[in-house]
Amino acid sequence: ESEEAKREKYFYFRINADLKSATKEGTASNFIYDELTFLDPRNRKDSKFYIVDPNQERGINCRFGMRGVTAANHFDMSRNTIALFGGERRYVLASPSQCDRMALYKQGHPSVRHSSLDWSNPVEWDEHPEFKGALVNEVVLHAGDVLYLPTNWFHYIVN
């Protein structure tokens, strides 16, 4: 398929929400907490979602993507809890101890937290022989599954 056909057929978008802006009408934050009320720690008696100190909440990122959309291998500087509401999603995970095998972009690069090679393209693996020795785990999430991903864990995602 051409890139143009892929753009028409596939989509990926994200909505970010945080408590500070949740009180403003018409914001993504307001929408998230209104529609997914179980995530709103301000309603502790009604919420099944537990946050030790809601004042330390850093936000919620809701990501939506069609089948075939991938996210390049990267790590995040925060913890992630991934809940799948529908479909399936494949995660290839690696511990921070594998950092020297992840072929990361060099310091100063805008994508410094990302691998410089396309994990789905074995031809590129030859350019980074250290990558072939990386120890990874793979999990396929289905609707209703939840995955906790600690800080600095690498993850490559296939929808």
mmCIF file of C-alpha atoms in Angstrom:
data_model
loop_
_atom_site.group_PDB
_atom_site.id
_atom_site.type_symbol
_atom_site.label_atom_id
_atom_site.label_comp_id
_atom_site.label_asym_id
_atom_site.label_seq_id
_atom_site.Cartn_x
_atom_site.Cartn_y
_atom_site.Cartn_z
ATOM 1 C CA GLU A 1 0.000 0.000 0.000
ATOM 2 C CA SER A 2 1.077 3.551 -0.604
ATOM 3 C CA GLU A 3 1.731 5.836 2.363
ATOM 4 C CA GLU A 4 -1.312 7.891 1.387
ATOM 5 C CA ALA A 5 -3.535 4.775 1.426
ATOM 6 C CA LYS A 6 -2.151 3.826 4.847
ATOM 7 C CA ARG A 7 -2.921 7.306 6.233
ATOM 8 C CA GLU A 8 -6.520 6.985 5.061
ATOM 9 C CA LYS A 9 -6.901 3.448 6.391
ATOM 10 C CA TYR A 10 -5.019 3.638 9.712
ATOM 11 C CA PHE A 11 -5.162 6.125 12.519
ATOM 12 C CA TYR A 12 -3.526 6.802 15.852
ATOM 13 C CA PHE A 13 -4.422 9.566 18.243
ATOM 14 C CA ARG A 14 -3.944 10.441 21.860
ATOM 15 C CA ILE A 15 -5.903 12.383 24.459
ATOM 16 C CA ASN A 16 -4.090 13.668 27.528
ATOM 17 C CA ALA A 17 -5.874 14.508 30.761
ATOM 18 C CA ASP A 18 -4.786 15.989 34.071
ATOM 19 C CA LEU A 19 -6.650 17.053 37.177
ATOM 20 C CA LYS A 20 -5.551 20.694 36.958
ATOM 21 C CA SER A 21 -7.366 21.275 33.674
ATOM 22 C CA ALA A 22 -10.259 18.860 34.333
ATOM 23 C CA THR A 23 -12.438 21.651 35.718
ATOM 24 C CA LYS A 24 -12.349 23.600 32.432
ATOM 25 C CA GLU A 25 -15.392 22.871 30.294
ATOM 26 C CA GLY A 26 -14.707 21.416 26.842
ATOM 27 C CA THR A 27 -11.153 20.230 27.557
ATOM 28 C CA ALA A 28 -9.807 16.731 26.887
ATOM 29 C CA SER A 29 -9.255 16.384 30.627
ATOM 30 C CA ASN A 30 -12.872 17.228 31.337
ATOM 31 C CA PHE A 31 -13.976 14.694 28.721
ATOM 32 C CA ILE A 32 -11.752 11.877 30.072
ATOM 33 C CA TYR A 33 -12.809 12.288 33.686
ATOM 34 C CA ASP A 34 -16.480 12.723 32.746
ATOM 35 C CA GLU A 35 -16.539 9.660 30.473
ATOM 36 C CA LEU A 36 -14.172 7.427 32.471
ATOM 37 C CA THR A 37 -15.346 8.391 35.940
ATOM 38 C CA PHE A 38 -13.558 5.452 37.577
ATOM 39 C CA LEU A 39 -10.248 7.217 36.783
ATOM 40 C CA ASP A 40 -11.166 10.388 38.680
ATOM 41 C CA PRO A 41 -9.473 10.282 42.106
ATOM 42 C CA ARG A 42 -11.425 13.368 43.236
ATOM 43 C CA ASN A 43 -14.476 11.138 43.656
ATOM 44 C CA ARG A 44 -12.736 8.712 45.982
ATOM 45 C CA LYS A 45 -15.931 7.201 47.393
ATOM 46 C CA ASP A 46 -17.160 6.355 43.861
ATOM 47 C CA SER A 47 -13.792 5.562 42.281
ATOM 48 C CA LYS A 48 -12.199 2.127 42.096
ATOM 49 C CA PHE A 49 -9.005 3.796 40.854
ATOM 50 C CA TYR A 50 -6.451 4.260 43.609
ATOM 51 C CA ILE A 51 -3.864 7.031 43.758
ATOM 52 C CA VAL A 52 -1.943 7.464 47.011
ATOM 53 C CA ASP A 53 -1.902 11.251 46.737
ATOM 54 C CA PRO A 54 -4.100 12.731 43.969
ATOM 55 C CA ASN A 55 -2.108 15.976 44.205
ATOM 56 C CA GLN A 56 0.856 14.054 42.770
ATOM 57 C CA GLU A 57 -1.155 12.817 39.762
ATOM 58 C CA ARG A 58 0.763 13.487 36.518
ATOM 59 C CA GLY A 59 -2.004 12.860 34.044
ATOM 60 C CA ILE A 60 -3.636 10.175 31.993
ATOM 61 C CA ASN A 61 -2.782 9.473 28.371
ATOM 62 C CA CYS A 62 -5.434 7.664 26.347
ATOM 63 C CA ARG A 63 -4.074 6.326 23.080
ATOM 64 C CA PHE A 64 -6.136 4.890 20.251
ATOM 65 C CA GLY A 65 -4.767 3.122 17.183
ATOM 66 C CA MET A 66 -5.870 0.906 14.339
ATOM 67 C CA ARG A 67 -4.514 -2.551 13.603
ATOM 68 C CA GLY A 68 -1.047 -2.419 12.092
ATOM 69 C CA VAL A 69 0.018 0.824 13.794
ATOM 70 C CA THR A 70 3.304 0.433 15.701
ATOM 71 C CA ALA A 71 5.153 2.487 18.288
ATOM 72 C CA ALA A 72 8.944 2.430 17.989
ATOM 73 C CA ASN A 73 10.893 0.923 20.857
ATOM 74 C CA HIS A 74 11.359 3.499 23.600
ATOM 75 C CA PHE A 75 11.295 3.993 27.343
ATOM 76 C CA ASP A 76 9.279 6.434 29.451
ATOM 77 C CA MET A 77 10.447 8.360 32.494
ATOM 78 C CA SER A 78 7.248 7.488 34.336
ATOM 79 C CA ARG A 79 5.319 4.372 35.247
ATOM 80 C CA ASN A 80 2.673 3.167 32.826
ATOM 81 C CA THR A 81 -0.472 1.198 33.414
ATOM 82 C CA ILE A 82 -1.843 -0.024 30.115
ATOM 83 C CA ALA A 83 -5.491 -1.111 30.022
ATOM 84 C CA LEU A 84 -6.894 -2.484 26.806
ATOM 85 C CA PHE A 85 -10.558 -1.706 26.177
ATOM 86 C CA GLY A 86 -10.797 -3.524 22.837
ATOM 87 C CA GLY A 87 -8.821 -5.485 20.272
ATOM 88 C CA GLU A 88 -5.325 -6.785 20.942
ATOM 89 C CA ARG A 89 -1.929 -5.226 21.308
ATOM 90 C CA ARG A 90 1.490 -6.880 21.247
ATOM 91 C CA TYR A 91 4.203 -5.543 23.563
ATOM 92 C CA VAL A 92 7.865 -6.497 23.317
ATOM 93 C CA LEU A 93 9.452 -5.474 26.621
ATOM 94 C CA ALA A 94 13.020 -5.149 27.876
ATOM 95 C CA SER A 95 14.404 -4.284 31.270
ATOM 96 C CA PRO A 96 16.513 -1.126 31.716
ATOM 97 C CA SER A 97 19.453 -3.526 32.214
ATOM 98 C CA GLN A 98 19.321 -4.071 28.425
ATOM 99 C CA CYS A 99 19.942 -0.381 27.661
ATOM 100 C CA ASP A 100 23.355 -0.967 26.059
ATOM 101 C CA ARG A 101 21.723 -3.378 23.578
ATOM 102 C CA MET A 102 18.822 -1.150 22.514
ATOM 103 C CA ALA A 103 20.683 0.873 19.839
ATOM 104 C CA LEU A 104 19.405 4.143 21.266
ATOM 105 C CA TYR A 105 19.882 7.466 19.541
ATOM 106 C CA LYS A 106 22.792 9.444 20.939
ATOM 107 C CA GLN A 107 22.429 12.095 23.661
ATOM 108 C CA GLY A 108 21.151 15.355 22.208
ATOM 109 C CA HIS A 109 19.012 13.672 19.550
ATOM 110 C CA PRO A 110 15.302 14.646 19.755
ATOM 111 C CA SER A 111 14.371 10.940 19.994
ATOM 112 C CA VAL A 112 17.032 10.050 22.569
ATOM 113 C CA ARG A 113 14.638 7.680 24.413
ATOM 114 C CA HIS A 114 14.021 5.634 21.238
ATOM 115 C CA SER A 115 15.866 2.854 19.413
ATOM 116 C CA SER A 116 17.518 4.028 16.237
ATOM 117 C CA LEU A 117 16.502 0.914 14.348
ATOM 118 C CA ASP A 118 13.170 -0.436 13.210
ATOM 119 C CA TRP A 119 12.558 -3.554 15.311
ATOM 120 C CA SER A 120 10.242 -4.944 12.635
ATOM 121 C CA ASN A 121 13.019 -4.911 10.020
ATOM 122 C CA PRO A 122 15.603 -7.713 10.613
ATOM 123 C CA VAL A 123 17.834 -6.218 7.889
ATOM 124 C CA GLU A 124 18.537 -3.284 10.241
ATOM 125 C CA TRP A 125 19.519 -5.677 13.047
ATOM 126 C CA ASP A 126 22.807 -6.389 11.233
ATOM 127 C CA GLU A 127 23.768 -2.727 11.652
ATOM 128 C CA HIS A 128 23.507 -3.155 15.456
ATOM 129 C CA PRO A 129 24.835 -6.622 16.376
ATOM 130 C CA GLU A 130 24.443 -5.816 20.090
ATOM 131 C CA PHE A 131 20.672 -5.696 19.539
ATOM 132 C CA LYS A 132 20.559 -9.382 18.600
ATOM 133 C CA GLY A 133 21.741 -10.231 22.126
ATOM 134 C CA ALA A 134 19.034 -8.243 23.919
ATOM 135 C CA LEU A 135 16.871 -10.144 26.372
ATOM 136 C CA VAL A 136 13.221 -9.282 25.799
ATOM 137 C CA ASN A 137 9.790 -10.482 26.885
ATOM 138 C CA GLU A 138 6.709 -10.554 24.721
ATOM 139 C CA VAL A 139 3.076 -10.292 25.765
ATOM 140 C CA VAL A 140 -0.125 -9.989 23.776
ATOM 141 C CA LEU A 141 -2.829 -8.039 25.576
ATOM 142 C CA HIS A 142 -6.510 -8.629 24.874
ATOM 143 C CA ALA A 143 -9.559 -6.544 25.766
ATOM 144 C CA GLY A 144 -9.815 -6.393 29.553
ATOM 145 C CA ASP A 145 -6.089 -7.014 30.185
ATOM 146 C CA VAL A 146 -3.960 -4.592 32.186
ATOM 147 C CA LEU A 147 -0.165 -4.336 32.052
ATOM 148 C CA TYR A 148 1.964 -2.434 34.565
ATOM 149 C CA LEU A 149 5.152 -1.096 33.000
ATOM 150 C CA PRO A 150 7.756 0.255 35.444
ATOM 151 C CA THR A 151 9.762 3.416 34.834
ATOM 152 C CA ASN A 152 12.492 3.115 32.176
ATOM 153 C CA TRP A 153 11.325 -0.226 30.776
ATOM 154 C CA PHE A 154 11.651 -0.467 27.007
ATOM 155 C CA HIS A 155 8.559 -1.237 24.989
ATOM 156 C CA TYR A 156 7.830 -1.793 21.314
ATOM 157 C CA ILE A 157 4.103 -1.869 20.502
ATOM 158 C CA VAL A 158 2.155 -3.395 17.641
ATOM 159 C CA ASN A 159 -1.602 -2.808 17.410
#
